[in-house]
Coordinates of C-alpha atoms in Angstrom, one line a residue:
Chain J
M4 CA 0.0 0.0 0.0
D5 CA 1.6 3.2 -1.0
A6 CA 1.5 6.3 1.2
G7 CA -1.4 8.0 -0.7
T8 CA -3.7 5.0 -0.3
M9 CA -2.7 4.7 3.4
V10 CA -3.7 8.2 4.0
L11 CA -7.0 7.7 2.3
Q12 CA -7.6 4.6 4.3
L13 CA -6.8 6.4 7.5
M14 CA -9.1 9.2 6.6
L15 CA -11.9 6.8 5.9
S16 CA -11.6 4.9 9.2
G17 CA -11.3 8.4 10.8
L18 CA -14.6 9.2 9.2
T19 CA -16.2 6.2 10.9
V20 CA -14.8 7.0 14.3
G21 CA -15.9 10.6 13.7
A22 CA -19.4 9.6 13.0
I23 CA -19.6 7.6 16.4
Y24 CA -18.0 10.6 18.3
A25 CA -20.4 12.9 16.5
L26 CA -23.5 10.9 17.9
V27 CA -22.0 11.1 21.5
A28 CA -21.1 14.8 21.0
V29 CA -24.7 15.7 19.8
G30 CA -26.0 14.1 23.1
F31 CA -23.6 16.2 25.1
V32 CA -24.6 19.4 23.4
L33 CA -28.3 18.8 23.5
I34 CA -28.2 18.0 27.2
Y35 CA -25.8 20.7 28.1
N36 CA -27.8 23.4 26.3
V37 CA -31.1 22.6 27.7
T38 CA -30.3 21.7 31.3
G39 CA -26.9 23.3 31.7
V40 CA -25.7 20.0 32.9
L41 CA -22.5 18.6 31.3
N42 CA -23.2 14.9 31.5
F43 CA -20.1 12.8 32.3
A44 CA -22.2 9.7 32.0
Q45 CA -22.9 10.4 28.3
G46 CA -20.5 7.7 27.1
E47 CA -22.0 5.1 29.5
F48 CA -25.3 5.5 27.6
A49 CA -23.4 4.3 24.6
A50 CA -21.9 1.5 26.5
V51 CA -25.4 0.4 27.5
G52 CA -26.4 0.5 23.9
A53 CA -23.5 -1.5 22.7
L54 CA -23.8 -4.1 25.5
T55 CA -27.5 -4.5 25.1
G56 CA -27.3 -4.9 21.4
A57 CA -24.5 -7.4 21.4
W58 CA -26.1 -9.4 24.1
L59 CA -29.5 -9.5 22.3
S60 CA -27.8 -10.5 19.0
M61 CA -26.1 -13.4 20.8
R62 CA -29.5 -14.6 21.8
G63 CA -30.3 -14.9 18.1
L64 CA -32.8 -12.0 17.7
P65 CA -33.0 -10.4 14.4
L66 CA -30.4 -7.6 14.0
W67 CA -32.7 -4.6 13.6
V68 CA -34.8 -5.8 16.7
C69 CA -31.5 -5.7 18.6
V70 CA -30.6 -2.2 17.3
V71 CA -34.0 -0.8 18.1
L72 CA -34.1 -2.4 21.6
A73 CA -30.6 -1.2 22.3
V74 CA -31.5 2.5 21.5
L75 CA -34.6 2.1 23.6
V76 CA -32.9 0.6 26.5
A77 CA -30.1 3.4 26.4
A78 CA -32.9 6.0 26.3
A79 CA -34.6 4.4 29.2
V80 CA -31.4 4.3 31.3
A81 CA -30.8 8.0 30.5
A82 CA -34.3 8.9 31.6
G83 CA -33.7 7.0 34.8
V84 CA -30.5 8.9 35.4
E85 CA -32.4 12.2 34.8
R86 CA -35.1 11.3 37.3
A87 CA -32.9 9.8 39.9
V88 CA -29.8 12.1 39.9
V89 CA -30.1 15.2 37.7
H90 CA -33.7 16.2 38.6
P91 CA -33.3 16.2 42.4
A92 CA -30.1 18.2 42.1
R93 CA -31.3 20.9 39.7
Q94 CA -30.7 23.6 42.3
S95 CA -27.2 22.4 43.2
R96 CA -23.9 24.0 42.1
P97 CA -22.5 22.9 38.9
M98 CA -19.5 21.1 40.5
T99 CA -22.1 19.0 42.5
V100 CA -24.0 18.1 39.5
I101 CA -20.8 17.2 37.6
M102 CA -19.8 14.8 40.4
L103 CA -23.3 13.4 40.5
T104 CA -23.2 12.5 36.8
I105 CA -19.8 10.9 37.5
G106 CA -21.4 8.8 40.2
A107 CA -24.1 7.9 37.9
G108 CA -21.6 6.9 35.2
M109 CA -19.7 4.7 37.8
A110 CA -22.8 3.0 39.0
L111 CA -23.8 2.3 35.3
R112 CA -20.3 0.9 34.6
G113 CA -20.4 -1.3 37.6
A114 CA -23.9 -2.5 36.8
A115 CA -22.8 -3.4 33.2
L116 CA -19.9 -5.3 34.7
L117 CA -22.2 -7.2 37.1
V118 CA -24.6 -8.0 34.2
F119 CA -22.3 -8.5 31.3
G120 CA -19.0 -9.5 32.8
T121 CA -15.5 -8.2 31.7
D122 CA -15.1 -10.0 28.4
P123 CA -15.8 -8.1 25.3
L124 CA -19.2 -9.1 23.6
A125 CA -19.1 -9.4 19.8
M126 CA -21.8 -8.3 17.5
P127 CA -22.3 -9.2 13.9
M128 CA -21.9 -6.6 11.2
F129 CA -25.2 -5.3 10.1
T130 CA -24.7 -6.5 6.6
E131 CA -22.4 -9.4 5.4
G132 CA -20.4 -9.0 2.3
E133 CA -16.9 -8.0 0.9
P134 CA -15.5 -4.6 1.8
I135 CA -15.9 -2.0 -0.7
S136 CA -12.8 -0.8 -2.4
I137 CA -12.3 3.0 -3.2
G138 CA -9.1 4.0 -4.9
G139 CA -7.2 1.1 -3.2
A140 CA -8.6 1.7 0.3
T141 CA -11.2 -0.5 1.7
I142 CA -14.2 0.3 3.8
L143 CA -16.4 -2.0 5.7
W144 CA -20.0 -2.1 5.2
Q145 CA -20.4 -1.2 8.8
T146 CA -18.8 2.0 8.1
V147 CA -21.4 2.7 5.5
W148 CA -24.0 1.8 8.1
A149 CA -22.5 4.1 10.6
L150 CA -22.5 7.0 8.2
V151 CA -26.1 6.4 7.0
L152 CA -27.6 5.9 10.4
C153 CA -25.8 9.1 11.5
L154 CA -27.1 11.1 8.7
L155 CA -30.6 9.6 9.2
F156 CA -30.5 10.5 12.9
F157 CA -29.3 14.0 12.2
A158 CA -32.0 14.5 9.6
A159 CA -34.6 13.4 12.2
L160 CA -33.0 15.8 14.7
V161 CA -33.2 18.7 12.4
F162 CA -36.9 17.8 11.6
F163 CA -37.5 17.6 15.3
F164 CA -35.9 21.0 16.0
E165 CA -37.5 22.8 13.1
K166 CA -40.8 21.4 12.7
T167 CA -42.2 19.9 15.9
Y168 CA -43.5 21.8 18.8
T169 CA -41.4 20.2 21.4
G170 CA -38.3 20.9 19.3
K171 CA -39.3 24.5 19.1
A172 CA -39.7 24.6 22.8
V173 CA -36.2 23.2 23.3
R174 CA -34.8 25.8 21.1
A175 CA -36.6 28.5 22.9
N176 CA -35.3 27.2 26.2
V177 CA -31.8 27.2 24.9
M178 CA -32.2 30.9 23.6
N179 CA -33.7 32.2 26.8
R180 CA -34.6 30.0 29.6
F181 CA -36.5 32.7 31.6
A182 CA -38.5 33.9 28.6
A183 CA -39.4 30.2 27.6
R184 CA -40.7 29.6 31.1
L185 CA -42.9 32.7 30.8
Y186 CA -44.4 31.2 27.7
G187 CA -45.3 28.1 29.7
I188 CA -42.5 25.9 28.7
R189 CA -41.5 23.7 31.6
P190 CA -37.7 23.2 32.0
T191 CA -38.1 20.1 34.0
T192 CA -40.2 18.4 31.4
L193 CA -37.6 19.4 28.7
S194 CA -34.8 18.2 30.8
F195 CA -36.4 14.8 30.9
W196 CA -37.0 14.5 27.3
V197 CA -33.6 15.8 26.3
F198 CA -32.1 13.1 28.4
V199 CA -34.3 10.6 26.6
V200 CA -33.1 11.9 23.1
G201 CA -29.5 12.2 24.3
G202 CA -29.5 8.7 25.7
A203 CA -31.0 7.4 22.5
V204 CA -28.5 9.0 20.3
S205 CA -25.6 7.8 22.4
G206 CA -27.1 4.3 22.5
L207 CA -27.3 4.4 18.7
A208 CA -23.5 5.3 18.7
G209 CA -22.8 2.3 20.9
V210 CA -24.6 -0.2 18.9
V211 CA -23.2 1.0 15.6
V212 CA -19.7 0.7 16.9
A213 CA -20.2 -2.6 18.7
P214 CA -19.6 -4.8 15.5
I215 CA -16.3 -2.9 14.8
T216 CA -14.8 -2.7 18.3
G217 CA -16.8 -5.2 20.3
A218 CA -18.7 -4.1 23.4
T219 CA -17.1 -3.8 26.8
Y220 CA -18.4 -2.5 30.1
D221 CA -15.7 0.1 30.3
M222 CA -15.9 1.7 26.8
G223 CA -18.1 4.6 28.1
L224 CA -15.5 6.8 29.7
M225 CA -13.3 7.2 26.6
L226 CA -16.4 7.8 24.5
S227 CA -17.5 10.5 27.0
M228 CA -14.1 12.2 26.7
K229 CA -14.1 12.1 22.9
G230 CA -17.6 13.4 22.7
F231 CA -16.7 16.3 24.9
V232 CA -13.6 17.2 23.0
A233 CA -15.6 17.2 19.8
A234 CA -18.2 19.4 21.4
V235 CA -15.5 21.7 22.6
I236 CA -14.0 22.0 19.1
G237 CA -17.5 22.7 17.7
G238 CA -18.3 25.1 20.6
L239 CA -20.5 23.4 23.0
N240 CA -23.6 25.2 22.0
N241 CA -24.1 24.2 18.4
A242 CA -25.0 20.7 17.5
A243 CA -24.0 21.0 13.8
A244 CA -20.5 22.4 14.7
A245 CA -20.1 19.5 17.2
V246 CA -20.8 17.0 14.3
V247 CA -18.0 18.8 12.3
G248 CA -15.7 18.7 15.3
A249 CA -16.4 15.1 15.8
V250 CA -15.5 14.2 12.3
L251 CA -12.4 16.4 12.5
L252 CA -11.3 14.7 15.7
G253 CA -11.9 11.3 14.2
V254 CA -9.7 11.9 11.1
V255 CA -7.0 13.7 13.0
E256 CA -6.8 10.9 15.7
S257 CA -6.9 8.2 13.0
L258 CA -4.1 9.9 11.0
A259 CA -2.1 10.3 14.2
T260 CA -2.5 6.8 15.2
G261 CA -1.6 5.3 11.7
L262 CA 1.3 7.7 10.9
L263 CA 2.9 8.3 14.3
S264 CA 2.3 5.6 16.9
S265 CA -0.7 3.5 17.8
G266 CA -0.7 4.2 21.6
Y267 CA -0.8 7.9 21.2
G268 CA -4.1 8.6 19.3
D269 CA -5.8 9.6 22.7
V270 CA -2.9 11.9 23.6
I271 CA -3.5 13.8 20.2
S272 CA -7.1 14.2 20.9
F273 CA -6.3 15.6 24.3
A274 CA -3.7 17.9 23.0
L275 CA -6.3 19.2 20.6
L276 CA -8.7 19.8 23.6
L277 CA -6.0 21.8 25.4
A278 CA -5.1 23.8 22.2
M279 CA -8.8 24.6 21.9
L280 CA -9.2 25.8 25.4
L281 CA -6.0 28.0 24.9
V282 CA -6.8 29.5 21.6
R283 CA -10.5 29.3 20.9
P284 CA -12.4 28.3 24.0
S285 CA -15.9 29.1 22.4
G286 CA -15.3 26.8 19.4
L287 CA -13.7 26.9 16.1
W288 CA -16.5 28.6 14.3
S289 CA -17.4 31.1 17.0
R290 CA -17.6 34.6 15.7
A291 CA -17.5 36.5 19.0
E292 CA -14.4 35.7 21.1
G293 CA -14.4 36.2 24.9
K294 CA -14.9 35.0 28.3
R295 CA -17.8 32.7 28.9
V296 CA -18.9 33.0 32.4
Chain F
M13 CA -11.8 36.6 67.6
A14 CA -13.5 33.7 66.1
V15 CA -10.3 32.6 64.5
R16 CA -8.4 32.7 67.8
V17 CA -11.1 30.5 69.5
K18 CA -10.9 28.3 66.5
T19 CA -7.1 28.0 66.7
R20 CA -7.3 27.1 70.4
R21 CA -9.7 24.2 69.4
Y22 CA -7.6 23.1 66.6
I23 CA -4.5 22.9 69.0
G24 CA -6.6 20.6 71.2
M25 CA -7.5 18.5 68.2
I26 CA -4.0 18.3 66.9
A27 CA -2.8 17.2 70.4
V28 CA -5.4 14.5 70.5
S29 CA -4.7 13.3 67.0
V30 CA -0.9 13.2 67.7
A31 CA -1.5 11.2 70.8
A32 CA -3.9 8.8 69.1
L33 CA -1.4 8.3 66.1
A34 CA 1.6 7.7 68.6
L35 CA -0.6 5.1 70.5
L36 CA -1.5 3.5 67.2
A37 CA 2.0 3.5 66.0
W38 CA 3.1 1.8 69.2
G39 CA 0.3 -0.8 69.4
A40 CA -0.8 -1.5 65.9
S41 CA 0.3 -4.6 63.8
P42 CA 2.1 -4.0 60.6
Y43 CA -0.9 -4.4 58.6
W44 CA -2.6 -1.6 60.4
L45 CA 0.5 0.5 60.3
S46 CA 0.6 0.2 56.5
V47 CA -3.1 1.2 56.4
L48 CA -2.3 4.3 58.6
N49 CA 0.6 5.1 56.1
V50 CA -1.6 5.0 53.1
I51 CA -4.2 7.2 54.9
G52 CA -1.4 9.7 55.6
L53 CA -0.3 9.8 52.0
Y54 CA -4.0 10.2 50.8
T55 CA -4.6 12.9 53.3
V56 CA -1.9 15.0 51.6
V57 CA -3.7 14.6 48.3
A58 CA -7.2 15.2 49.9
V59 CA -6.1 18.3 51.7
G60 CA -5.1 19.9 48.4
L61 CA -8.2 18.7 46.6
S62 CA -10.5 20.0 49.4
L63 CA -9.0 23.4 49.0
L64 CA -9.8 23.2 45.2
M65 CA -13.2 21.8 45.7
G66 CA -14.3 23.4 49.0
Y67 CA -12.7 26.8 48.6
A68 CA -12.3 27.4 45.0
G69 CA -15.4 25.6 43.8
Q70 CA -13.7 23.6 41.2
V71 CA -13.2 19.9 40.8
S72 CA -10.3 18.0 39.4
L73 CA -10.8 14.4 38.0
G74 CA -7.2 13.9 37.3
H75 CA -5.4 14.0 40.7
A76 CA -4.3 10.5 40.4
G77 CA -2.5 11.7 37.3
F78 CA -0.5 14.3 39.3
Y79 CA 0.0 11.7 42.1
G80 CA 1.3 9.3 39.5
M81 CA 3.5 12.0 38.0
G82 CA 5.1 12.7 41.3
A83 CA 5.7 8.9 41.8
Y84 CA 7.2 8.5 38.4
V85 CA 9.4 11.5 38.6
A86 CA 10.8 10.3 41.9
A87 CA 11.2 6.8 40.6
V88 CA 12.9 7.8 37.3
L89 CA 15.2 10.3 38.9
S90 CA 16.3 8.0 41.8
T91 CA 16.7 4.8 39.7
R92 CA 17.8 5.9 36.3
L93 CA 19.7 9.0 37.0
G94 CA 20.9 8.2 40.5
W95 CA 19.6 11.2 42.3
N96 CA 19.5 11.4 45.9
G97 CA 16.0 10.5 47.0
W98 CA 15.4 13.7 49.0
L99 CA 16.2 15.8 45.9
T100 CA 13.6 14.1 43.8
L101 CA 10.9 15.2 46.3
P102 CA 11.1 18.9 45.4
A103 CA 11.7 18.0 41.7
A104 CA 8.5 15.9 41.7
V105 CA 6.5 18.7 43.3
L106 CA 7.7 21.4 41.0
L107 CA 7.2 19.3 37.8
T108 CA 3.7 18.4 38.7
M109 CA 3.0 22.0 39.6
A110 CA 4.4 23.3 36.2
V111 CA 2.2 20.7 34.4
A112 CA -0.9 21.9 36.4
W113 CA -0.1 25.5 35.6
V114 CA 0.1 24.8 31.9
V115 CA -3.2 22.8 31.9
G116 CA -5.0 24.9 34.5
R117 CA -4.3 28.4 33.1
P118 CA -6.7 28.1 30.1
A119 CA -9.1 25.9 32.0
V120 CA -9.9 28.0 35.1
R121 CA -10.9 31.1 33.2
L122 CA -13.8 29.0 31.8
R123 CA -16.7 27.3 33.6
E124 CA -16.3 24.7 36.2
H125 CA -16.7 21.7 33.9
Y126 CA -13.8 22.7 31.6
L127 CA -11.2 22.1 34.4
A128 CA -13.1 18.9 35.2
M129 CA -12.9 17.6 31.8
A130 CA -9.4 18.9 31.1
T131 CA -8.2 17.2 34.2
L132 CA -10.0 14.0 33.4
G133 CA -8.3 14.0 30.1
L134 CA -5.0 14.8 31.5
G135 CA -5.3 11.9 33.9
M136 CA -5.9 9.6 31.0
V137 CA -3.0 11.0 29.0
F138 CA -0.6 10.5 32.1
H139 CA -1.9 6.9 32.2
I140 CA -1.2 6.4 28.5
V141 CA 2.2 7.9 28.7
M142 CA 3.0 5.7 31.7
V143 CA 2.1 2.6 29.7
E144 CA 3.5 3.5 26.3
W145 CA 6.7 5.3 27.0
E146 CA 8.6 2.1 27.9
A147 CA 12.0 3.5 27.6
V148 CA 11.5 5.7 30.6
T149 CA 8.6 4.4 32.4
G150 CA 9.1 0.7 32.0
G151 CA 5.6 0.2 30.4
S152 CA 3.0 -1.5 32.2
S153 CA 5.4 -3.4 34.4
G154 CA 6.6 -0.1 35.9
I155 CA 9.9 0.6 37.7
V156 CA 11.1 -1.5 40.5
G157 CA 13.9 -1.2 43.0
I158 CA 13.4 2.3 44.0
P159 CA 16.1 3.0 46.6
A160 CA 15.1 3.8 50.3
L161 CA 15.3 7.3 51.6
A162 CA 18.3 7.8 53.8
V163 CA 19.3 10.3 56.4
G164 CA 23.1 9.9 56.7
P165 CA 23.6 6.3 57.7
W166 CA 20.0 5.7 58.5
T167 CA 17.5 4.6 55.9
V168 CA 13.8 5.1 56.3
E169 CA 12.6 1.6 56.4
G170 CA 9.7 -0.2 58.1
E171 CA 6.2 1.0 58.6
R172 CA 6.9 2.8 61.9
A173 CA 9.6 4.9 60.5
W174 CA 7.4 5.7 57.5
L175 CA 4.6 6.9 59.8
I176 CA 6.9 10.0 60.6
L177 CA 7.2 10.8 57.0
T178 CA 3.7 10.2 55.7
W179 CA 2.0 11.9 58.6
G180 CA 4.7 14.6 58.8
A181 CA 3.7 15.4 55.2
A182 CA 0.1 15.2 56.1
A183 CA 0.6 17.5 59.0
M184 CA 2.5 20.0 56.9
A185 CA -0.2 19.9 54.1
L186 CA -2.8 20.6 56.8
A187 CA -0.9 23.4 58.4
M188 CA -0.3 25.0 55.1
A189 CA -4.0 24.7 54.1
Y190 CA -5.0 26.1 57.5
S191 CA -2.9 29.2 57.2
L192 CA -4.1 29.6 53.8
V193 CA -7.7 29.5 54.5
T194 CA -7.5 31.7 57.6
S195 CA -5.4 34.3 55.6
P196 CA -7.1 37.0 53.5
I197 CA -6.6 34.8 50.5
G198 CA -8.8 32.1 52.1
R199 CA -11.6 34.7 52.6
A200 CA -11.2 35.7 48.9
L201 CA -11.5 32.1 47.9
R202 CA -14.6 31.6 50.0
A203 CA -15.9 34.7 48.2
I204 CA -15.2 33.2 44.8
A205 CA -17.0 30.0 45.7
G206 CA -20.0 31.9 47.0
S207 CA -20.3 34.1 43.9
E208 CA -17.6 34.6 41.4
A209 CA -19.1 37.6 39.8
A210 CA -19.5 39.3 43.1
A211 CA -16.0 38.4 44.1
E212 CA -14.6 39.9 40.8
A213 CA -16.7 43.0 41.3
L214 CA -14.9 43.4 44.7
G215 CA -11.5 43.3 42.9
I216 CA -10.6 39.7 43.6
P217 CA -8.8 38.2 40.6
A218 CA -10.9 35.1 40.7
S219 CA -9.1 33.1 37.9
R220 CA -5.7 33.8 39.3
Y221 CA -6.7 32.6 42.7
K222 CA -8.4 29.5 41.3
L223 CA -5.4 28.7 39.3
A224 CA -3.0 29.1 42.3
V225 CA -5.2 26.7 44.3
F226 CA -5.2 24.3 41.5
V227 CA -1.5 24.4 41.1
L228 CA -1.0 24.0 44.9
S229 CA -3.3 21.1 45.1
A230 CA -1.4 19.4 42.2
G231 CA 1.8 20.0 44.1
F232 CA 0.4 18.3 47.2
A233 CA -0.5 15.3 45.0
G234 CA 2.8 15.2 43.5
L235 CA 4.5 15.2 46.9
A236 CA 2.2 12.4 48.1
G237 CA 3.0 10.5 44.9
A238 CA 6.8 10.8 45.3
L239 CA 6.6 9.7 48.9
Y240 CA 4.5 6.8 47.7
A241 CA 7.2 5.7 45.3
F242 CA 9.8 5.5 48.0
Y243 CA 7.3 3.9 50.4
V244 CA 6.3 0.9 48.2
T245 CA 9.6 0.9 46.2
F246 CA 8.0 0.2 42.8
V247 CA 5.5 2.1 40.7
S248 CA 3.3 0.8 37.9
P249 CA 0.5 2.4 35.9
S250 CA -2.2 0.5 37.4
S251 CA -2.1 2.4 40.7
F252 CA -2.8 5.7 39.1
G253 CA -6.0 5.3 36.9
V254 CA -9.2 7.3 36.7
M255 CA -10.7 5.2 39.3
M256 CA -8.1 6.5 41.7
S257 CA -8.8 10.2 40.9
I258 CA -12.5 9.6 41.6
Q259 CA -11.5 8.0 44.9
F260 CA -9.7 11.2 45.7
V261 CA -12.7 13.3 44.9
M262 CA -14.8 11.0 47.0
M263 CA -12.6 11.5 50.0
V264 CA -13.2 15.2 49.9
V265 CA -16.9 14.6 49.4
V266 CA -17.3 12.2 52.3
G267 CA -15.1 14.4 54.5
G268 CA -16.8 17.7 53.4
G269 CA -14.7 20.1 51.3
H270 CA -15.4 23.1 53.6
R271 CA -13.5 21.7 56.6
L272 CA -9.9 20.8 56.5
W273 CA -10.6 17.9 59.0
G274 CA -12.7 16.5 56.4
A275 CA -9.6 15.5 54.3
P276 CA -8.1 13.0 56.8
A277 CA -11.4 11.8 57.8
G278 CA -12.5 11.3 54.2
A279 CA -9.2 9.6 53.4
A280 CA -9.5 7.2 56.4
T281 CA -13.1 6.3 55.5
L282 CA -12.3 5.6 51.8
V283 CA -9.2 3.5 52.7
L284 CA -11.0 1.5 55.5
L285 CA -14.0 1.0 53.1
G286 CA -11.6 -0.2 50.4
E287 CA -9.9 -2.6 52.8
G288 CA -13.3 -3.8 54.0
V289 CA -14.6 -4.4 50.5
K290 CA -11.3 -6.3 49.7
A291 CA -11.7 -8.5 52.7
Y292 CA -15.5 -9.2 52.7
L293 CA -16.7 -8.8 49.2
P294 CA -15.5 -12.3 48.0
A295 CA -17.6 -13.8 50.8
L296 CA -20.6 -11.8 50.1
L297 CA -20.5 -12.0 46.3
P298 CA -18.5 -15.0 45.2
G299 CA -16.8 -14.5 42.0
A300 CA -17.2 -10.8 41.9
G301 CA -14.1 -8.8 40.8
G302 CA -12.8 -5.8 42.7
E303 CA -14.3 -3.6 40.1
V304 CA -17.8 -4.3 41.4
Q305 CA -16.9 -1.7 43.9
L306 CA -17.8 0.7 41.2
V307 CA -21.5 0.3 41.7
F308 CA -21.1 0.8 45.3
Y309 CA -18.8 3.9 45.1
G310 CA -21.1 5.3 42.4
L311 CA -24.3 5.0 44.5
L312 CA -22.5 6.2 47.7
L313 CA -21.3 9.3 45.9
I314 CA -24.9 10.0 44.5
A315 CA -26.4 9.5 47.9
I316 CA -23.9 11.8 49.8
L317 CA -24.2 14.6 47.2
L318 CA -28.0 14.5 47.2
L319 CA -28.6 14.0 50.8
K320 CA -25.6 15.4 52.6
P321 CA -23.8 17.7 50.3
D322 CA -21.6 19.2 53.0
G323 CA -20.0 15.8 53.9
V324 CA -21.1 13.0 56.1
L325 CA -18.4 13.1 58.7
T326 CA -18.7 16.8 59.5
G327 CA -22.5 16.7 60.0
W328 CA -22.0 16.8 63.8
A329 CA -20.1 20.1 63.4
T330 CA -23.1 21.6 61.6
W331 CA -25.4 20.2 64.1
R332 CA -23.5 21.7 67.0
R333 CA -23.3 25.0 65.3
K334 CA -27.0 25.0 64.6
R335 CA -27.6 24.2 68.2
S336 CA -25.6 27.0 69.5
G337 CA -27.4 29.3 67.3
E338 CA -24.2 30.4 65.5
H339 CA -24.7 31.1 61.8
A340 CA -22.8 29.2 59.1
R341 CA -19.4 30.6 59.3
A342 CA -17.4 27.6 58.1
A343 CA -13.6 27.7 58.8

């Protein structure tokens, strides 16, 4: 494989990883903007989705059923976290809420360990078949699935925000929480539903990535971290920018891993986070720069 | 006035603690002495972290990284470069503080969660570097054969001798923290934790103070880590993972970040809890690995933060203050 093909290959796999990060990042951004909570358990929802999907597929259920159930279970778990942990603490200081979501994440990780064990669970690819070849580089069908499902989900999200009443309520709440309340939009109800959607989107990320990486109980923390880095690159308050940030992160990370050293991909993504915090803390595409207090 | 009364009370508490420690050091078995030593080391970390969490209103999820960095700096300098052990201690502290400054400077100016995430990432990166940079860190098997600390012809060996070092460091950390929080800087920090905007309006450079506290707490963690390296004579990456960082946070949460005595109390609780789990969990849940602690710790953290956000162990102090009708004037 010559250098050009290799770079193409790396960029394609970076795109796949980026799509997964994008799903987690969108969950982050949604929950953060509606509730003000930076949810450290976000990646755990993905782990729940991945583990549930893989476990069900090993029981011989049709694959599409597994995927749908995995997304639903992740959404239900997220809803449970919102009611049990975030809702009672809605008046607490941000630091307390951060630690609460960490506690919830730990409890989820431990519960996943108790239920599914330490061994990675395998999940079959969504479709069998030879990998596709593009200019010498190959992509798995699963990659295509990941991209298509991501695009479908984002289309659904755009529809939700632009066309549905609830979506408009969420946007109103993001623009001005106080004014939204005056119009009869209940922030606590929105908080619940945004956790459901955020959990579902993360669960989808998990179940899509499971056939590629396998599903393990401790995959969540890293996904949380990557989702956050992607969201910071995008600016934390713009879901579309977070998607672009996630793809960027995936590609950079994949190139760094392939061309430099396999162990240091995560170091690169963290260096990106630090650089962003130093140079453009409000995101790559922000127009106004300044302190966010 | 209040401070003077409090100082007198603290002196009493110190006398009692020193007496209790001496009694324990004299009577305890080697196992319990090692538990005491570990509590002493963790107290150093927890004191720094409680300054950060209780006084500057920020949380670090990467203190195990600083702790590990201190340990590795001490290990590398003393084994590979042949430094005198005592000289590696300031080197470890200064290096961790420098790293904390670089990472903290951009992060503290933003909202709380930026520092939380940045430190979480930093802890992960430290861990990766420890595993991957084999030439220096020895990879996942770590570094063995760290020489003992020596004072002239005497070497610091055995659990009893170590008690002096670990608890000496803990006492030093507590004393530094005490003088910090009773100084004008301490009042400024409390103002920042109360309302950053109001504090800045009064001319307190909030982000500079927060950064200073963060760097100081990293230095404490670095010192504890360096001592740990000499204490156990080997280091490996597995001791410095994310779980350890969260345990440090839990020590402060259990002890209550607003009171300095919460740090040793929280450290003791977590260490004893860990030992208890290690001893009794196999009997209760056969076949369950140590990681099952996660569920337990997670639920404990949630329960404390929801029900007793000021810490469990200092509840009696609040109760006493309420009884005497004095208003919340936390020290």
